[in-house]
mmCIF file of C-alpha atoms in Angstrom:
data_model
loop_
_atom_site.group_PDB
_atom_site.id
_atom_site.type_symbol
_atom_site.label_atom_id
_atom_site.label_comp_id
_atom_site.label_asym_id
_atom_site.label_seq_id
_atom_site.Cartn_x
_atom_site.Cartn_y
_atom_site.Cartn_z
ATOM 1 C CA MET A 1 -9.059 57.073 35.512
ATOM 2 C CA ALA A 2 -10.278 54.033 37.414
ATOM 3 C CA VAL A 3 -13.463 53.916 35.284
ATOM 4 C CA TRP A 4 -11.404 54.041 32.100
ATOM 5 C CA ASP A 5 -9.110 51.254 33.324
ATOM 6 C CA HIS A 6 -12.156 49.171 34.197
ATOM 7 C CA ARG A 7 -13.667 49.682 30.737
ATOM 8 C CA ARG A 8 -10.374 48.925 29.029
ATOM 9 C CA ALA A 9 -9.965 45.727 31.045
ATOM 10 C CA ARG A 10 -13.531 44.740 30.168
ATOM 11 C CA VAL A 11 -12.969 45.372 26.454
ATOM 12 C CA THR A 12 -9.719 43.428 26.602
ATOM 13 C CA GLY A 13 -11.458 40.526 28.324
ATOM 14 C CA ILE A 14 -14.259 40.489 25.749
ATOM 15 C CA THR A 15 -11.726 40.645 22.912
ATOM 16 C CA LEU A 16 -9.763 37.749 24.328
ATOM 17 C CA ALA A 17 -12.946 35.739 24.795
ATOM 18 C CA ILE A 18 -13.956 36.394 21.178
ATOM 19 C CA LEU A 19 -10.510 35.405 19.939
ATOM 20 C CA LEU A 20 -10.642 32.242 22.023
ATOM 21 C CA VAL A 21 -14.041 31.312 20.615
ATOM 22 C CA LEU A 22 -12.873 32.037 17.090
ATOM 23 C CA GLY A 23 -9.725 30.001 17.692
ATOM 24 C CA VAL A 24 -11.679 27.017 19.002
ATOM 25 C CA ALA A 25 -14.188 27.294 16.143
ATOM 26 C CA GLY A 26 -11.357 27.597 13.622
ATOM 27 C CA TYR A 27 -9.592 24.545 14.994
ATOM 28 C CA ALA A 28 -12.827 22.562 14.989
ATOM 29 C CA LEU A 29 -13.457 23.571 11.376
ATOM 30 C CA PHE A 30 -9.884 22.669 10.410
ATOM 31 C CA ALA A 31 -10.214 19.291 12.106
ATOM 32 C CA ARG A 32 -13.340 18.606 10.054
ATOM 33 C CA VAL A 33 -11.911 19.644 6.693
ATOM 34 C CA ARG A 34 -8.352 18.338 7.269
ATOM 35 C CA PRO A 35 -9.078 14.822 5.951
ATOM 36 C CA TYR A 36 -10.312 16.366 2.700
ATOM 37 C CA LEU A 37 -7.285 18.615 2.224
ATOM 38 C CA HIS A 38 -4.846 15.765 1.598
ATOM 39 C CA GLY A 39 -6.922 14.103 -1.115
ATOM 40 C CA SER A 40 -6.198 10.426 -1.793
ATOM 41 C CA ASN A 41 -2.749 8.973 -2.280
ATOM 42 C CA CYS A 42 -0.041 6.646 -1.015
ATOM 43 C CA GLU A 43 3.597 7.194 -0.196
ATOM 44 C CA VAL A 44 6.523 4.812 0.145
ATOM 45 C CA ARG A 45 9.384 5.976 2.341
ATOM 46 C CA THR A 46 12.562 4.110 3.264
ATOM 47 C CA ALA A 47 16.179 5.041 3.896
ATOM 48 C CA ALA A 48 16.644 4.834 0.118
ATOM 49 C CA GLY A 49 14.175 7.657 -0.494
ATOM 50 C CA LYS A 50 10.470 8.223 -0.991
ATOM 51 C CA MET A 51 8.026 7.753 -3.845
ATOM 52 C CA PRO A 52 4.418 8.924 -4.255
ATOM 53 C CA LEU A 53 1.839 6.487 -5.618
ATOM 54 C CA ASP A 54 -1.856 6.829 -6.264
ATOM 55 C CA LEU A 55 -4.185 4.272 -4.698
ATOM 56 C CA GLU A 56 -4.230 2.016 -7.764
ATOM 57 C CA GLN A 57 -0.451 2.045 -8.054
ATOM 58 C CA GLY A 58 -0.111 1.284 -4.353
ATOM 59 C CA ALA A 59 -2.492 -1.667 -4.531
ATOM 60 C CA ASN A 60 -0.759 -3.079 -7.619
ATOM 61 C CA ALA A 61 2.681 -2.670 -6.045
ATOM 62 C CA ALA A 62 1.509 -4.549 -2.955
ATOM 63 C CA THR A 63 0.126 -7.328 -5.143
ATOM 64 C CA ILE A 64 3.494 -7.828 -6.831
ATOM 65 C CA ALA A 65 5.181 -8.345 -3.452
ATOM 66 C CA ALA A 66 2.387 -10.694 -2.377
ATOM 67 C CA VAL A 67 2.783 -12.916 -5.431
ATOM 68 C CA ALA A 68 6.565 -12.945 -4.944
ATOM 69 C CA TYR A 69 5.917 -14.171 -1.387
ATOM 70 C CA ARG A 70 3.564 -16.900 -2.619
ATOM 71 C CA LYS A 71 6.170 -18.118 -5.085
ATOM 72 C CA LYS A 72 8.966 -17.857 -2.469
ATOM 73 C CA LEU A 73 11.035 -15.584 -4.690
ATOM 74 C CA PRO A 74 13.919 -13.368 -3.515
ATOM 75 C CA GLU A 75 13.652 -9.604 -3.300
ATOM 76 C CA ARG A 76 15.650 -9.218 -6.511
ATOM 77 C CA ALA A 77 12.813 -10.815 -8.451
ATOM 78 C CA ALA A 78 10.441 -8.179 -7.090
ATOM 79 C CA VAL A 79 12.889 -5.415 -8.040
ATOM 80 C CA ILE A 80 12.892 -6.671 -11.637
ATOM 81 C CA ALA A 81 9.101 -6.848 -11.670
ATOM 82 C CA TYR A 82 8.736 -3.321 -10.300
ATOM 83 C CA ALA A 83 11.155 -1.813 -12.812
ATOM 84 C CA THR A 84 9.273 -3.620 -15.567
ATOM 85 C CA VAL A 85 5.799 -2.391 -14.617
ATOM 86 C CA ILE A 86 7.031 1.172 -14.096
ATOM 87 C CA GLN A 87 8.272 1.171 -17.685
ATOM 88 C CA GLU A 88 5.314 -0.698 -19.153
ATOM 89 C CA SER A 89 2.337 0.848 -17.369
ATOM 90 C CA HIS A 90 3.452 3.140 -14.529
ATOM 91 C CA ILE A 91 2.165 0.370 -12.220
ATOM 92 C CA ARG A 92 -1.378 0.680 -13.564
ATOM 93 C CA ASN A 93 -3.631 -2.106 -14.739
ATOM 94 C CA LEU A 94 -4.217 -0.807 -18.255
ATOM 95 C CA PRO A 95 -7.186 -2.149 -20.253
ATOM 96 C CA GLY A 96 -5.147 -2.000 -23.471
ATOM 97 C CA GLY A 97 -1.933 -0.728 -24.974
ATOM 98 C CA ASP A 98 0.334 -1.116 -27.973
ATOM 99 C CA ARG A 99 -1.275 -3.566 -30.374
ATOM 100 C CA ASP A 100 -2.870 -6.266 -28.182
ATOM 101 C CA SER A 101 -0.919 -5.508 -24.988
ATOM 102 C CA VAL A 102 -2.946 -5.419 -21.760
ATOM 103 C CA GLY A 103 -2.501 -5.160 -18.008
ATOM 104 C CA MET A 104 0.315 -4.002 -15.742
ATOM 105 C CA PHE A 105 3.034 -5.823 -17.642
ATOM 106 C CA GLN A 106 1.491 -5.083 -21.057
ATOM 107 C CA GLN A 107 1.572 -8.764 -21.918
ATOM 108 C CA ARG A 108 0.325 -9.717 -25.370
ATOM 109 C CA PRO A 109 -2.119 -12.575 -25.927
ATOM 110 C CA SER A 110 -0.667 -12.990 -29.420
ATOM 111 C CA GLN A 111 2.677 -13.866 -27.834
ATOM 112 C CA GLY A 112 1.177 -16.655 -25.775
ATOM 113 C CA TRP A 113 0.642 -14.882 -22.461
ATOM 114 C CA GLY A 114 -3.004 -15.890 -22.231
ATOM 115 C CA PRO A 115 -6.462 -14.391 -22.787
ATOM 116 C CA PRO A 116 -6.904 -10.629 -22.228
ATOM 117 C CA GLU A 117 -9.374 -11.066 -19.356
ATOM 118 C CA LYS A 118 -6.779 -13.078 -17.424
ATOM 119 C CA LEU A 119 -3.977 -10.627 -18.134
ATOM 120 C CA ARG A 120 -6.084 -7.762 -16.780
ATOM 121 C CA ASP A 121 -6.037 -9.442 -13.376
ATOM 122 C CA PRO A 122 -2.988 -8.142 -11.430
ATOM 123 C CA VAL A 123 -2.484 -11.392 -9.508
ATOM 124 C CA THR A 124 -2.577 -13.510 -12.664
ATOM 125 C CA SER A 125 -0.415 -11.211 -14.779
ATOM 126 C CA THR A 126 2.178 -10.952 -12.001
ATOM 127 C CA SER A 127 2.207 -14.740 -11.606
ATOM 128 C CA LYS A 128 2.792 -15.152 -15.336
ATOM 129 C CA PHE A 129 5.635 -12.638 -15.264
ATOM 130 C CA PHE A 130 7.392 -14.416 -12.401
ATOM 131 C CA ASP A 131 6.835 -17.838 -13.989
ATOM 132 C CA ALA A 132 8.631 -16.591 -17.091
ATOM 133 C CA LEU A 133 11.340 -14.781 -15.123
ATOM 134 C CA VAL A 134 12.463 -17.830 -13.144
ATOM 135 C CA LYS A 135 12.947 -19.675 -16.432
ATOM 136 C CA VAL A 136 15.596 -17.137 -17.461
ATOM 137 C CA LYS A 137 18.932 -18.765 -16.725
ATOM 138 C CA ASP A 138 20.847 -16.970 -13.965
ATOM 139 C CA TYR A 139 18.283 -14.158 -13.908
ATOM 140 C CA LEU A 140 19.378 -13.053 -10.452
ATOM 141 C CA ASP A 141 22.917 -12.416 -11.683
ATOM 142 C CA ARG A 142 21.992 -10.654 -14.903
ATOM 143 C CA ASP A 143 21.659 -6.921 -15.365
ATOM 144 C CA LEU A 144 18.087 -5.936 -14.590
ATOM 145 C CA HIS A 145 17.266 -4.783 -18.109
ATOM 146 C CA ASP A 146 18.671 -8.011 -19.562
ATOM 147 C CA ALA A 147 16.552 -10.221 -17.299
ATOM 148 C CA ALA A 148 13.418 -8.136 -17.873
ATOM 149 C CA GLN A 149 13.882 -8.048 -21.642
ATOM 150 C CA ARG A 150 14.238 -11.820 -21.872
ATOM 151 C CA VAL A 151 10.768 -12.015 -20.340
ATOM 152 C CA GLN A 152 9.086 -9.069 -22.017
ATOM 153 C CA ARG A 153 10.655 -9.153 -25.496
ATOM 154 C CA SER A 154 9.955 -5.438 -25.927
ATOM 155 C CA ALA A 155 11.221 -3.085 -28.610
ATOM 156 C CA ASP A 156 13.855 -1.479 -26.365
ATOM 157 C CA GLY A 157 14.838 -3.601 -23.387
ATOM 158 C CA THR A 158 17.431 -1.098 -22.139
ATOM 159 C CA ALA A 159 14.604 1.191 -20.955
ATOM 160 C CA TYR A 160 13.990 -1.014 -17.922
ATOM 161 C CA ALA A 161 17.383 -0.137 -16.437
ATOM 162 C CA GLN A 162 16.437 3.464 -15.617
ATOM 163 C CA HIS A 163 13.800 2.285 -13.140
ATOM 164 C CA GLU A 164 16.036 0.046 -11.035
ATOM 165 C CA PRO A 165 16.427 2.561 -8.150
ATOM 166 C CA GLN A 166 12.643 2.937 -7.878
ATOM 167 C CA GLY A 167 12.280 -0.827 -8.135
ATOM 168 C CA LYS A 168 14.628 -1.299 -5.198
ATOM 169 C CA LEU A 169 12.753 1.287 -3.152
ATOM 170 C CA LEU A 170 9.394 -0.384 -3.779
ATOM 171 C CA ALA A 171 10.799 -3.836 -3.058
ATOM 172 C CA GLN A 172 12.273 -2.732 0.271
ATOM 173 C CA ALA A 173 8.911 -1.362 1.333
ATOM 174 C CA PHE A 174 6.353 -3.807 -0.033
ATOM 175 C CA THR A 175 8.259 -7.006 0.754
ATOM 176 C CA GLY A 176 8.385 -5.821 4.368
ATOM 177 C CA ARG A 177 12.132 -5.369 4.677
ATOM 178 C CA THR A 178 11.564 -1.819 5.893
ATOM 179 C CA PRO A 179 8.741 -1.841 8.470
ATOM 180 C CA ALA A 180 5.877 0.662 8.385
ATOM 181 C CA SER A 181 7.154 2.259 5.180
ATOM 182 C CA VAL A 182 3.896 2.345 3.203
ATOM 183 C CA ARG A 183 1.052 4.703 4.060
ATOM 184 C CA CYS A 184 -2.142 5.550 2.196
ATOM 185 C CA TRP A 185 -4.938 8.007 2.812
ATOM 186 C CA PHE A 186 -8.233 9.028 1.261
ATOM 187 C CA ALA A 187 -10.913 11.600 1.960
ATOM 188 C CA PRO A 188 -13.997 10.623 3.990
ATOM 189 C CA ASP A 189 -16.214 10.948 0.918
ATOM 190 C CA LYS A 190 -14.076 8.277 -0.781
ATOM 191 C CA LYS A 191 -14.830 5.667 1.851
ATOM 192 C CA THR A 192 -16.551 2.534 0.567
ATOM 193 C CA LYS A 193 -18.820 -0.092 2.053
ATOM 194 C CA PRO A 194 -16.883 -2.555 4.265
ATOM 195 C CA ARG A 195 -16.075 -5.785 2.430
ATOM 196 C CA ARG A 196 -13.495 -7.280 4.769
ATOM 197 C CA ALA A 197 -14.332 -10.902 3.925
ATOM 198 C CA GLU A 198 -13.680 -10.198 0.244
ATOM 199 C CA ALA A 199 -10.457 -8.411 1.123
ATOM 200 C CA ILE A 200 -9.208 -11.411 3.101
ATOM 201 C CA ARG A 201 -10.057 -13.770 0.228
ATOM 202 C CA GLU A 202 -8.175 -11.558 -2.224
ATOM 203 C CA LEU A 203 -5.246 -11.220 0.177
ATOM 204 C CA ARG A 204 -4.948 -15.006 0.453
ATOM 205 C CA ARG A 205 -5.309 -15.378 -3.315
ATOM 206 C CA ALA A 206 -2.311 -13.090 -3.753
ATOM 207 C CA PHE A 207 -0.156 -14.346 -0.853
ATOM 208 C CA GLY A 208 -1.235 -17.974 -1.021
ATOM 209 C CA SER A 209 -2.766 -20.417 1.411
ATOM 210 C CA ARG A 210 0.263 -20.316 3.711
ATOM 211 C CA LEU A 211 -1.321 -17.265 5.290
ATOM 212 C CA GLN A 212 -3.728 -18.424 7.975
ATOM 213 C CA VAL A 213 -6.610 -16.268 9.169
ATOM 214 C CA GLU A 214 -7.950 -16.931 12.621
ATOM 215 C CA ASN A 215 -10.466 -15.649 15.157
ATOM 216 C CA PRO A 216 -8.721 -12.784 16.997
ATOM 217 C CA ALA A 217 -10.565 -13.340 20.262
ATOM 218 C CA ALA A 218 -9.371 -16.946 20.427
ATOM 219 C CA SER A 219 -5.726 -16.131 19.720
ATOM 220 C CA VAL A 220 -4.881 -13.463 22.270
ATOM 221 C CA SER A 221 -2.052 -14.559 24.539
ATOM 222 C CA ALA A 222 -1.629 -13.516 28.140
ATOM 223 C CA THR A 223 1.271 -11.256 27.188
ATOM 224 C CA GLU A 224 -0.759 -9.091 24.818
ATOM 225 C CA THR A 225 -1.372 -5.603 26.169
ATOM 226 C CA ALA A 226 -4.679 -5.208 24.328
ATOM 227 C CA GLU A 227 -7.096 -7.581 22.656
ATOM 228 C CA PRO A 228 -7.751 -7.194 18.948
ATOM 229 C CA PRO A 229 -11.305 -6.079 18.254
ATOM 230 C CA ALA A 230 -13.806 -8.879 17.727
ATOM 231 C CA ASP A 231 -15.035 -7.341 14.469
ATOM 232 C CA SER A 232 -11.725 -7.954 12.704
ATOM 233 C CA ASP A 233 -9.573 -10.670 11.171
ATOM 234 C CA ALA A 234 -6.174 -11.767 12.411
ATOM 235 C CA VAL A 235 -3.711 -12.903 9.759
ATOM 236 C CA ARG A 236 -1.023 -15.008 11.398
ATOM 237 C CA VAL A 237 2.490 -14.348 10.068
ATOM 238 C CA SER A 238 5.747 -16.201 10.554
ATOM 239 C CA SER A 239 8.021 -13.152 10.553
ATOM 240 C CA GLY A 240 7.979 -9.408 10.889
ATOM 241 C CA ARG A 241 8.885 -9.056 7.241
ATOM 242 C CA THR A 242 5.877 -11.089 6.151
ATOM 243 C CA GLY A 243 3.732 -9.147 8.592
ATOM 244 C CA TRP A 244 4.682 -5.807 7.084
ATOM 245 C CA ALA A 245 4.123 -7.112 3.554
ATOM 246 C CA VAL A 246 0.611 -8.152 4.598
ATOM 247 C CA ALA A 247 0.030 -4.867 6.446
ATOM 248 C CA SER A 248 1.127 -2.873 3.400
ATOM 249 C CA TRP A 249 -1.256 -4.871 1.223
ATOM 250 C CA ALA A 250 -4.118 -4.124 3.615
ATOM 251 C CA VAL A 251 -3.377 -0.397 3.755
ATOM 252 C CA THR A 252 -3.120 -0.032 -0.013
ATOM 253 C CA HIS A 253 -6.395 -1.928 -0.488
ATOM 254 C CA ALA A 254 -8.229 -0.212 2.369
ATOM 255 C CA GLN A 255 -10.194 2.229 0.233
ATOM 256 C CA ALA A 256 -11.317 -0.421 -2.246
ATOM 257 C CA TYR A 257 -12.539 -2.806 0.444
ATOM 258 C CA GLY A 258 -13.698 -0.355 3.090
ATOM 259 C CA LEU A 259 -11.033 -1.345 5.632
ATOM 260 C CA THR A 260 -10.722 1.043 8.561
ATOM 261 C CA GLU A 261 -7.834 -0.202 10.674
ATOM 262 C CA VAL A 262 -4.610 -2.223 10.336
ATOM 263 C CA ARG A 263 -2.372 -3.142 13.288
ATOM 264 C CA HIS A 264 0.958 -4.955 13.440
ATOM 265 C CA GLY A 265 4.326 -4.894 15.161
ATOM 266 C CA GLY A 266 3.594 -2.168 17.688
ATOM 267 C CA LYS A 267 2.141 0.138 15.036
ATOM 268 C CA GLY A 268 -1.339 1.020 13.877
ATOM 269 C CA TRP A 269 -2.927 2.679 10.851
ATOM 270 C CA THR A 270 -6.481 4.005 10.611
ATOM 271 C CA ALA A 271 -8.427 5.213 7.599
ATOM 272 C CA ASP A 272 -9.583 8.300 9.496
ATOM 273 C CA ASP A 273 -5.974 9.420 10.024
ATOM 274 C CA GLY A 274 -4.337 7.713 7.076
ATOM 275 C CA HIS A 275 -2.166 10.690 6.178
ATOM 276 C CA ASP A 276 -0.470 10.401 9.563
ATOM 277 C CA GLY A 277 0.719 6.958 8.551
ATOM 278 C CA TRP A 278 1.725 4.393 11.158
ATOM 279 C CA THR A 279 1.569 5.493 14.776
ATOM 280 C CA ASP A 280 2.621 3.740 17.975
ATOM 281 C CA ASP A 281 0.206 1.045 19.150
ATOM 282 C CA GLY A 282 1.458 -0.961 22.106
ATOM 283 C CA GLY A 283 -1.221 -3.604 21.643
ATOM 284 C CA ALA A 284 -0.445 -4.366 17.996
ATOM 285 C CA PRO A 285 0.892 -7.959 17.904
ATOM 286 C CA ASN A 286 4.089 -9.127 16.239
ATOM 287 C CA ASP A 287 2.785 -12.522 15.134
ATOM 288 C CA ARG A 288 -0.433 -11.327 13.532
ATOM 289 C CA VAL A 289 -1.770 -8.539 11.344
ATOM 290 C CA ILE A 290 -5.111 -7.286 12.643
ATOM 291 C CA ILE A 291 -7.369 -6.080 9.852
ATOM 292 C CA LYS A 292 -10.651 -4.342 10.605
#
């Protein structure tokens, strides 16, 4: 009986060891394939709800908020712009469209919007939309579809109204009113060559020259809990809202420019764990957005 108990205990021990090895190997395999399982996407989430976006839509949505910031426009202007592009292009920078319409807003060169190559640039097309919108008398007090139609002159202007809830959700997130509400992720095989200098130039083209970029190592105060990495850029911001607008722009453009890390306001995002979104980062400054 003692021999049998000894053999049974030995078999049990071997079985448990095998299961442990298999469990560790399985977890290691899952950890390796996990970044591929989620694919590539973005998500906006605020108290008003959530909305999935692909990477192009996310980048274009962030650009709209950036241009609104540069022009010092209220959030309502961004809401109108978002509802318009959802109806016109699903927030995509289309190469063509109905007749000679092009770009996110499907603006027509034949109606005086400008040359097609300019209208295919999201920053330029958004600027042109806002320039026309602010010329609409009392546009902030008008129904959304009325204000949008006076700019767009489309066949059915009432269609813009249905997208107002989504427009409000996007505006809350991308203008920074709701912190850490935009996350993006992409598989490791979708990573691109780092082009941070180009990203910073494009960021400042969208947001304007009011955004100052400085050397992180030279700007760390004694109260910071951790220094920003030297191989990064620090975008100085005047408010938390501006900071989160900038951070959202960086996250949505991370795949295109090979960005790997964004830090602001006690939160951090990394490309390797993008699906996890923003996680606590005690060293992330409030007065700067660290982009690596």
